[in-house]
Structure formats: C-alpha cells, structure tokens
Coordinates of C-alpha atoms and ligand atoms in Angstrom, one line a residue:
M284 CA 8.2 8.2 -28.6
T285 CA 10.7 10.7 -27.2
T286 CA 13.9 10.2 -26.2
N287 CA 15.7 12.3 -22.9
T288 CA 18.5 12.8 -23.4
E289 CA 20.6 16.4 -21.8
T290 CA 19.9 18.3 -23.8
A291 CA 16.9 18.7 -24.7
G292 CA 15.6 21.8 -23.8
L293 CA 12.0 23.0 -23.5
F294 CA 12.1 24.4 -27.0
Q295 CA 13.1 20.8 -29.2
P296 CA 10.8 18.9 -31.4
A297 CA 8.9 15.8 -29.9
E298 CA 7.7 12.8 -30.7
I299 CA 4.1 11.2 -29.0
G300 CA 3.3 8.5 -31.6
P301 CA 2.6 9.2 -35.2
L302 CA 2.0 12.2 -33.8
H303 CA 5.4 15.3 -33.8
L304 CA 5.2 18.8 -31.9
P305 CA 7.2 21.0 -32.1
N306 CA 8.0 22.1 -28.9
R307 CA 7.9 20.1 -25.4
L308 CA 5.4 22.6 -23.5
V309 CA 1.8 21.3 -23.4
M310 CA -0.8 23.2 -21.9
A311 CA -2.9 21.3 -19.2
P312 CA -6.6 20.2 -19.1
M313 CA -8.4 23.2 -17.7
T314 CA -12.5 22.6 -17.1
R315 CA -13.9 26.5 -18.5
T316 CA -17.5 25.9 -18.3
R317 CA -17.3 27.6 -21.3
A318 CA -20.0 25.8 -23.3
G319 CA -23.6 25.2 -24.1
A320 CA -25.7 23.6 -21.0
D321 CA -26.0 20.7 -23.5
G322 CA -22.5 19.8 -23.6
V323 CA -21.8 21.0 -26.8
P324 CA -18.6 22.9 -27.9
R325 CA -19.5 27.4 -28.3
P326 CA -17.4 29.3 -31.0
I327 CA -16.3 30.5 -28.7
M328 CA -13.8 27.9 -27.6
A329 CA -12.7 27.7 -30.5
E330 CA -11.9 31.2 -30.5
Y331 CA -9.6 30.4 -27.5
Y332 CA -8.0 27.1 -28.0
A333 CA -7.0 28.6 -31.5
Q334 CA -5.2 31.1 -29.3
R335 CA -3.1 28.6 -27.7
A336 CA -2.3 27.1 -30.8
G337 CA 1.8 27.9 -30.3
A338 CA 1.9 24.4 -27.9
G339 CA 3.5 21.9 -28.7
L340 CA 0.8 20.4 -27.8
I341 CA -3.0 21.4 -26.0
V342 CA -5.2 18.8 -24.3
A343 CA -9.0 20.2 -24.5
E344 CA -10.6 20.7 -20.6
A345 CA -12.1 17.6 -19.9
A346 CA -15.1 16.3 -21.2
T347 CA -17.4 13.9 -20.4
P348 CA -18.4 10.9 -22.0
N349 CA -22.0 9.4 -21.1
R350 CA -24.7 11.8 -19.4
V351 CA -23.6 10.5 -15.6
G352 CA -20.7 11.7 -15.8
Q353 CA -21.0 15.0 -15.9
T354 CA -19.7 16.9 -13.4
Y355 CA -20.5 20.8 -13.1
A356 CA -22.8 22.4 -15.9
N357 CA -21.2 23.9 -18.8
I358 CA -18.7 21.6 -19.0
P359 CA -19.0 20.5 -22.6
A360 CA -19.4 16.7 -23.4
V361 CA -18.2 13.5 -26.1
H362 CA -21.4 10.8 -26.4
A363 CA -23.5 12.4 -29.1
P364 CA -23.4 14.1 -32.9
E365 CA -24.0 17.3 -31.7
H366 CA -21.4 16.8 -30.0
V367 CA -19.0 16.1 -32.0
A368 CA -19.9 18.1 -34.1
G369 CA -19.9 21.1 -32.0
W370 CA -15.8 19.9 -31.3
R371 CA -14.9 19.8 -35.0
T372 CA -15.2 23.8 -34.9
V373 CA -12.4 23.4 -32.3
T374 CA -10.0 21.0 -33.7
G375 CA -10.7 22.9 -36.8
A376 CA -10.0 26.4 -35.8
V377 CA -6.8 24.8 -33.9
A378 CA -5.9 22.9 -36.8
E379 CA -5.5 26.0 -39.1
A380 CA -3.7 27.9 -37.0
G381 CA -0.6 25.2 -36.3
G382 CA -2.1 23.1 -32.9
R383 CA -2.1 19.8 -32.6
M384 CA -4.9 18.8 -29.6
F385 CA -6.0 15.4 -27.5
L386 CA -9.2 15.5 -25.4
Q387 CA -9.4 15.0 -21.9
L388 CA -12.0 12.0 -21.1
Q389 CA -13.1 12.5 -17.5
H390 CA -16.3 10.9 -15.3
G391 CA -16.9 12.1 -12.5
G392 CA -18.2 9.4 -10.1
R393 CA -19.3 10.6 -7.0
I394 CA -18.2 14.7 -8.1
G395 CA -21.3 15.4 -9.8
H396 CA -25.0 16.6 -9.2
P397 CA -28.7 15.9 -10.5
E398 CA -29.0 19.4 -10.5
N399 CA -25.9 19.5 -13.2
S400 CA -26.4 16.3 -14.3
G401 CA -29.5 15.0 -14.9
L402 CA -29.2 12.1 -12.3
H403 CA -27.2 11.0 -9.7
P404 CA -24.0 10.6 -9.6
V405 CA -22.4 7.1 -9.7
A406 CA -19.2 5.6 -8.3
P407 CA -18.1 2.8 -6.4
S408 CA -19.3 2.5 -4.0
P409 CA -21.9 4.8 -2.0
I410 CA -19.8 7.1 -0.2
A411 CA -20.9 10.6 -0.5
F412 CA -18.1 13.8 -2.4
P413 CA -17.4 15.5 1.4
E414 CA -17.1 19.0 -0.6
P415 CA -20.0 21.2 -1.8
V416 CA -21.0 20.5 -5.1
H417 CA -20.6 24.2 -7.7
T418 CA -23.8 23.9 -9.6
P419 CA -26.2 26.6 -11.9
G420 CA -27.7 27.6 -8.1
G421 CA -24.7 27.6 -6.4
P422 CA -23.1 25.0 -3.7
R423 CA -25.2 22.4 -3.1
E424 CA -24.1 19.7 -0.1
A425 CA -22.9 16.3 -2.2
V426 CA -25.7 13.1 -2.3
V427 CA -24.7 9.9 -1.2
P428 CA -23.6 8.3 -5.2
R429 CA -25.0 5.0 -5.7
E430 CA -22.9 2.2 -6.4
L431 CA -22.1 0.7 -9.8
T432 CA -23.2 -3.0 -10.5
A433 CA -20.6 -4.7 -12.2
A434 CA -22.9 -4.6 -15.9
E435 CA -22.7 -0.8 -15.6
I436 CA -18.8 -1.0 -15.1
R437 CA -19.0 -2.2 -18.3
Q438 CA -21.3 -0.5 -19.5
T439 CA -18.6 2.6 -18.6
V440 CA -15.6 0.7 -19.9
A441 CA -17.8 1.0 -23.6
D442 CA -19.0 4.4 -23.1
F443 CA -15.2 5.8 -22.9
A444 CA -14.3 4.0 -26.2
A445 CA -17.5 5.4 -27.8
A446 CA -16.5 8.4 -26.5
A447 CA -12.5 8.3 -27.7
R448 CA -13.6 7.4 -31.2
N449 CA -15.9 10.7 -31.0
A450 CA -12.7 11.9 -30.1
V451 CA -11.0 10.9 -33.5
E452 CA -14.0 11.6 -35.7
A453 CA -13.7 15.3 -34.1
G454 CA -10.7 15.8 -35.5
F455 CA -8.3 15.5 -32.3
A456 CA -4.9 13.8 -32.4
G457 CA -5.9 11.2 -29.5
V458 CA -7.5 11.8 -26.2
E459 CA -6.5 11.9 -22.1
V460 CA -7.6 9.8 -19.8
H461 CA -8.8 11.2 -16.6
G462 CA -7.3 8.9 -13.6
A463 CA -6.3 11.9 -11.9
N464 CA -7.6 14.5 -8.6
G465 CA -10.5 12.6 -7.4
Y466 CA -12.5 11.8 -10.5
L467 CA -14.1 8.7 -11.1
L468 CA -11.2 6.4 -12.0
H469 CA -9.4 7.8 -9.6
Q470 CA -12.7 7.1 -6.8
F471 CA -10.9 3.1 -8.2
L472 CA -7.9 3.5 -7.1
A473 CA -8.2 4.8 -4.0
R474 CA -8.7 3.0 -1.0
N475 CA -10.9 5.5 0.9
T476 CA -13.7 5.8 -2.2
N477 CA -13.7 2.3 -2.9
R478 CA -14.6 -0.3 -0.9
R479 CA -15.9 -2.9 -2.8
T480 CA -15.9 -6.4 -2.1
D481 CA -16.7 -7.6 -5.7
A482 CA -13.0 -8.8 -8.7
Y483 CA -12.4 -4.2 -8.6
G484 CA -12.1 -3.7 -5.1
G485 CA -10.3 -4.0 -2.5
P486 CA -6.3 -5.2 -3.0
V487 CA -4.5 -2.8 -5.2
A488 CA -4.4 -6.1 -8.1
N489 CA -8.0 -5.3 -8.5
R490 CA -8.2 -1.6 -7.6
I491 CA -6.6 -0.6 -10.2
R492 CA -8.5 -3.4 -12.6
F493 CA -11.0 -0.8 -13.8
V494 CA -9.0 2.0 -15.0
V495 CA -6.6 -0.9 -17.1
E496 CA -9.9 -2.5 -18.4
V497 CA -10.6 2.0 -19.4
V498 CA -7.2 3.2 -20.8
R499 CA -7.2 -0.4 -23.2
A500 CA -10.5 -1.0 -23.8
V501 CA -9.8 2.9 -25.6
A502 CA -6.5 1.8 -27.0
A503 CA -8.3 -1.0 -29.1
E504 CA -10.9 1.9 -29.8
I505 CA -8.5 4.3 -31.3
G506 CA -5.0 2.8 -31.3
P507 CA -2.3 2.7 -27.9
E508 CA -0.3 5.8 -29.5
R509 CA -3.1 7.8 -29.3
V510 CA -4.4 8.1 -25.6
G511 CA -2.7 9.3 -22.7
L512 CA -3.0 8.5 -19.0
R513 CA -3.5 11.9 -16.6
V514 CA -2.5 10.3 -13.3
S515 CA -2.1 12.0 -9.6
P516 CA -0.5 9.7 -7.4
G517 CA -0.6 10.7 -3.4
F518 CA -3.6 13.7 -4.1
T519 CA -5.6 14.4 -1.3
G520 CA -7.4 17.1 -2.5
Q521 CA -10.8 16.5 -3.7
G522 CA -11.7 14.3 -0.2
M523 CA -8.8 11.8 -1.9
D524 CA -6.7 9.5 0.8
E525 CA -5.1 7.0 -1.6
R526 CA -3.1 5.4 2.1
D527 CA -0.3 3.0 -0.8
T528 CA 0.2 5.7 -3.2
A529 CA 3.7 3.7 -3.9
E530 CA 2.4 0.1 -4.7
I531 CA -1.2 1.7 -6.4
Y532 CA 1.3 3.6 -9.0
R533 CA 4.1 0.6 -9.4
A534 CA 0.6 -2.2 -10.1
L535 CA -1.3 0.2 -12.5
I536 CA 2.0 1.2 -14.6
G537 CA 3.5 -2.0 -14.1
E538 CA 0.5 -3.0 -16.2
L539 CA -0.1 -0.8 -18.4
A540 CA 3.6 -0.5 -19.1
G541 CA 4.0 -3.3 -22.3
D542 CA 1.0 -1.5 -23.6
G543 CA 2.9 1.1 -26.2
L544 CA 0.5 4.3 -25.4
G545 CA 1.1 8.0 -26.2
Y546 CA 1.5 9.5 -22.9
L547 CA 1.2 9.6 -18.9
H548 CA 0.6 12.4 -17.7
V549 CA 1.7 13.0 -13.8
V550 CA 0.6 16.1 -12.3
F551 CA 1.9 18.3 -9.9
A552 CA 5.8 16.7 -10.0
D553 CA 8.0 16.9 -8.0
P554 CA 11.6 15.6 -9.0
E555 CA 12.6 14.8 -5.5
D556 CA 9.3 12.3 -4.6
A557 CA 10.5 9.4 -4.8
V558 CA 6.5 8.2 -7.0
F559 CA 7.9 10.1 -9.5
R560 CA 11.2 9.1 -9.9
E561 CA 10.3 5.1 -10.0
L562 CA 7.9 5.8 -11.8
R563 CA 9.5 7.8 -14.3
E564 CA 12.1 4.4 -14.1
T565 CA 9.6 2.2 -15.2
W566 CA 7.3 4.3 -17.4
P567 CA 8.7 3.4 -20.9
G568 CA 7.2 5.9 -23.1
T569 CA 7.1 8.9 -23.5
L570 CA 6.1 11.4 -19.7
I571 CA 4.4 14.5 -19.9
A572 CA 4.9 15.8 -16.2
N573 CA 3.5 19.4 -14.4
P574 CA 5.6 20.9 -11.9
V575 CA 4.3 22.4 -9.6
L576 CA 3.7 25.6 -9.1
G577 CA 2.3 27.4 -5.8
W578 CA -0.9 26.4 -6.2
G579 CA -4.1 29.6 -5.7
G580 CA -0.8 31.4 -6.0
P581 CA 0.4 33.4 -8.9
L582 CA 2.6 31.5 -11.8
P583 CA 6.5 32.3 -10.7
E584 CA 8.5 35.1 -12.0
D585 CA 9.7 33.0 -14.1
G586 CA 7.1 31.9 -15.6
G587 CA 7.9 28.0 -14.0
R588 CA 10.7 28.0 -16.4
A589 CA 12.9 27.0 -13.5
A590 CA 10.9 23.9 -12.3
A591 CA 10.3 22.5 -16.0
E592 CA 13.9 22.0 -16.5
R593 CA 14.2 20.1 -13.2
L594 CA 11.8 18.0 -14.6
L595 CA 13.7 17.7 -17.8
A596 CA 16.4 16.5 -16.1
A597 CA 15.2 14.1 -13.9
G598 CA 14.2 12.5 -17.6
A599 CA 10.5 14.4 -19.0
D600 CA 10.2 14.5 -22.0
L601 CA 7.2 16.5 -22.0
I602 CA 5.9 20.1 -19.3
S603 CA 2.5 20.8 -18.9
F604 CA 1.7 23.7 -18.2
G605 CA -2.1 25.5 -16.4
R606 CA -2.9 28.6 -15.3
G607 CA 0.3 29.9 -17.4
F608 CA -1.7 28.6 -20.7
L609 CA -4.7 30.5 -19.5
A610 CA -3.6 33.6 -19.2
N611 CA -0.7 33.9 -21.5
P612 CA -2.1 32.5 -25.3
D613 CA 1.6 32.6 -26.7
L614 CA 2.9 31.5 -23.6
V615 CA 5.5 29.7 -25.3
E616 CA 7.3 32.0 -27.0
R617 CA 7.4 34.2 -23.5
L618 CA 9.0 31.8 -21.9
R619 CA 11.5 31.5 -24.8
T620 CA 12.0 35.2 -24.2
G621 CA 11.6 35.4 -20.7
A622 CA 9.0 37.8 -21.2
P623 CA 7.0 39.0 -18.9
L624 CA 3.5 36.6 -18.3
N625 CA -0.3 38.3 -17.9
P626 CA -1.1 37.4 -14.2
V627 CA -4.5 34.7 -13.7
R628 CA -8.1 36.2 -13.4
D629 CA -8.3 33.6 -10.5
G630 CA -12.2 35.2 -10.5
L631 CA -13.4 34.7 -13.6
M632 CA -11.7 30.8 -14.1
Y633 CA -15.4 29.2 -13.7
R634 CA -17.8 32.2 -15.4
G635 CA -17.4 34.6 -17.4
D636 CA -18.2 34.2 -21.4
A637 CA -15.1 35.9 -23.2
E638 CA -13.9 38.0 -19.8
G639 CA -11.2 36.1 -18.6
Y640 CA -11.5 33.7 -21.2
T641 CA -10.3 35.2 -25.1
D642 CA -9.2 38.0 -24.0
Y643 CA -6.0 38.6 -22.1
P644 CA -3.0 40.0 -24.5
A645 CA -0.5 38.6 -26.7
L646 CA 3.5 40.1 -26.0
N647 CA 2.2 41.8 -29.6
G648 CA -1.0 42.7 -30.1
P649 CA -3.9 40.4 -31.6
V650 CA -2.6 36.2 -31.1
A651 CA -2.7 34.2 -33.5
G652 CA -5.5 32.1 -34.2
L653 CA -7.5 34.3 -33.9
V654 CA -10.9 33.4 -35.0
A655 CA -13.9 34.8 -35.7
G656 CA -16.6 34.0 -33.0
Ligands
FMN940 C1 -9.4 26.4 -14.3 C2 -8.3 24.9 -14.6 C3 -9.4 24.2 -14.2 C4 -9.1 23.0 -14.1 N1 -9.6 22.2 -14.9 C5 -8.7 20.6 -15.1 C6 -9.7 18.9 -15.8 O1 -10.3 19.2 -16.6 N2 -8.6 18.4 -16.4 C7 -7.3 17.8 -14.9 O2 -7.2 16.6 -15.4 N3 -7.3 19.4 -14.4 C8 -7.0 20.5 -14.5 N4 -6.9 21.4 -14.1 C9 -5.7 20.8 -13.0 C10 -4.6 21.4 -14.2 O3 -4.4 21.2 -15.2 C11 -2.9 22.1 -13.5 O4 -2.9 20.6 -13.1 C12 -3.5 22.7 -12.6 O5 -3.4 23.8 -12.6 C13 -1.4 22.9 -12.1 O6 -0.8 23.4 -12.7 P1 -0.5 25.0 -12.8 O7 0.1 25.6 -11.7 O8 0.7 24.8 -14.2 O9 -1.9 25.7 -13.6 C14 -7.2 22.5 -13.3 C15 -6.8 23.6 -13.0 C16 -7.6 25.1 -14.0 C17 -6.6 26.3 -12.8

C-alpha cells in the first residue's frame, strides 16, 4: 500500500499490495474495439499495450465477464478459454517489455444491443438507455432491457468472479471492477436506473448491495489486494442521474473500506470536490485519481502534469491518464522531460486497425516493447 507524503512525486515508485510500480502514472482503461468479433484479443493489442509498458500500471480496456454483458462489437471478453489464451499473449508482451497490467471487468447492463451481443440486454430495471447504441450497422435505438431476476443477479456475481479468475490465469496482476460511467454496476447505484423493490433497490443501503457483492466475490476468488474498483461519483453522462451522490459513495466506501482491496479508482477526480475529499479521507488504501482534463477538447499543454500534482497534493496515491497514453506510448518519459505530446486523433479511437492505435510515434524512433504482430 502506498502512503501519502508531500514528497510523493509522479515519478516515485509505489505499491499496490505485492505489486511494485516504478512510477505513479497509470494508463486508464480505454475501449478501443480492436478485438475479434468473438471477443478474442488480437496480436495488435499485444503490440499496443507493450508500447505503453512504461506506465506504472496499465489498466487494460473493459472486458466482458459474460455474453449478455457485452456493450459494443469488437470489445474483448474474458469468459472463455480462447479469451484467456488471447489475453496471455498481451500480458506476456507487456511483461517482456517490463510492464504490469490489471484488466477492467465491465458488464454493460442496459448499454448493449442484440446486434452486438446476440442477446437482449439486462439491467436492474427495464429503463432504456436514452442514447443510440453503436452497432456494426450504425447507431441503433436502445432496447428496453429486461430486469434481472434474483437468480440472474447471483449468476452475474459468479460470472464476475469467474472472469477475474480467468484474468489472473491469463497473466494479469489483478482486475478492476467497473463501477463507473453508467454501466451495469453504476446502474444499480443510481436512483434513475434502479427502481427495484427487492433487496437491491430503494434505499442507498440496498442500491450498493450488488456492487459490494461483485467486489467481494471477485476478492474471494483472487485475493482482495488484486482487486480495484472504479467509481464516477456524480457522473451525468450516459443517461445517469444518481440524485444522492454523497450518500451512495459514503455508504459504498464505508462498506468496502475494511476489505483490504488493491485500490479505489476515481474518475474525473477534482481536489476541490467535496465527495472526492471525503472519499480520500475515508478510503484507507491506495487511491488512483483520474483528473479532469477537458473532455472532448485537446489535451492540456503540460499533458495534465499540473492537474496530477494537485491531486497528489490532495492525497491521491496514483494518477491515471487516458488519452495521454492513447496518443503517447512514452507518456511517462514525455511528462518527466516536459516534451510535447502527440495530439489525439479522435476519429480513430474506436475504429481503424493499426491506424490511430499502434502508429503513434515515440519521441526517439521505434517505441520500446514493440513486438511482431
Ligand atoms: C477511447 C476511450 C475509451 C474509453 N474506454 C473506457 C473503458 O473501457 N472503461 C472506463 O472505465 N473508462 C473508459 N474511458 C474513460 C477513460 O478511462 C478516462 O476516464 C477518460 O478518458 C478521462 O481521462 P483523460 O482525460 O486522461 O483521457 C475511455 C476513454 C476513451 C478516450
């Protein structure tokens, strides 16, 4: 576990449980839709992640723990032996390049489409996602999801645990449970997407239950120090409206604080935000903060270094960047030396093969960790 000291800089080492990190910069999970149609990671993904092995920790993109949880086409999965085999090439390439990886586990809940998963999406309550869902045939109106039964909730919890076991077998150091950004776990937390009248809905104590059960099942399977949880308090994108943000996260973090988890990862963390400050005060373990860098616009000229330093000063242990790592395989070196960043090519985030993926240049010639692919 890391400790917070004023001297803890971005380039100092840290620990997550037994895992040693050479610096405090984390590559945030980013869906890139470059997996096969069957969810099997492709060799180009090994090349992409190995290029970014200079990160203190890579959190690999959202991977699906069961078929019905698949959000979009060509996102990777981690529920079948062929997925484990595909991921093994990725973790092997990253280890060879000197890096470390967690895998994010994401169930889409109502954010999904039969044209993507072949199955009708499920959610806490039958309330449709208010935006179109991307499918290979173009954007489609979201369908009304089917409400999960109690038995299906138990099965989903078990699927997360099995997926975590698969991830460790595939060579990941741990998993990050995706409780953020409007996907299934967040749909249980928020009042506008959870209208259940059973033990999983209604008061905050009930709405956090599913998240707590998933995290504990995963921790029981692979060990708590190998488990991170990502949350996005107050997030209003993707049709979310929590309504009682402070109460939700106070209850959730209060419940999990004693479990010895690897880390808590807070999206769009703001040192001035009261919920963020309370989470830092009450979360006894490692906290990864993902700063707000002006979503949708260009990256700041300093690459987010000032925002990172502010969050470290506010008690964050590690800082995660998404788009900075996406466009700069050697982001750590660039931040260390103040070198300029490559701009992000927005149109190639979710499409393209090598283009906009493995072809971002490093400062000095070919990037470290390049493998044949
Ligand atoms: C292309 C792209 C894909 C993303 N996919 C995920 C994802 O799979 N899981 C997740 O939790 N967040 C995802 N995010 C959000 C990032 O992890 C991060 O929170 C966000 O990009 C803000 O950080 P930044 O300003 O450093 O990019 C994604 C962001 C981008 C740009």
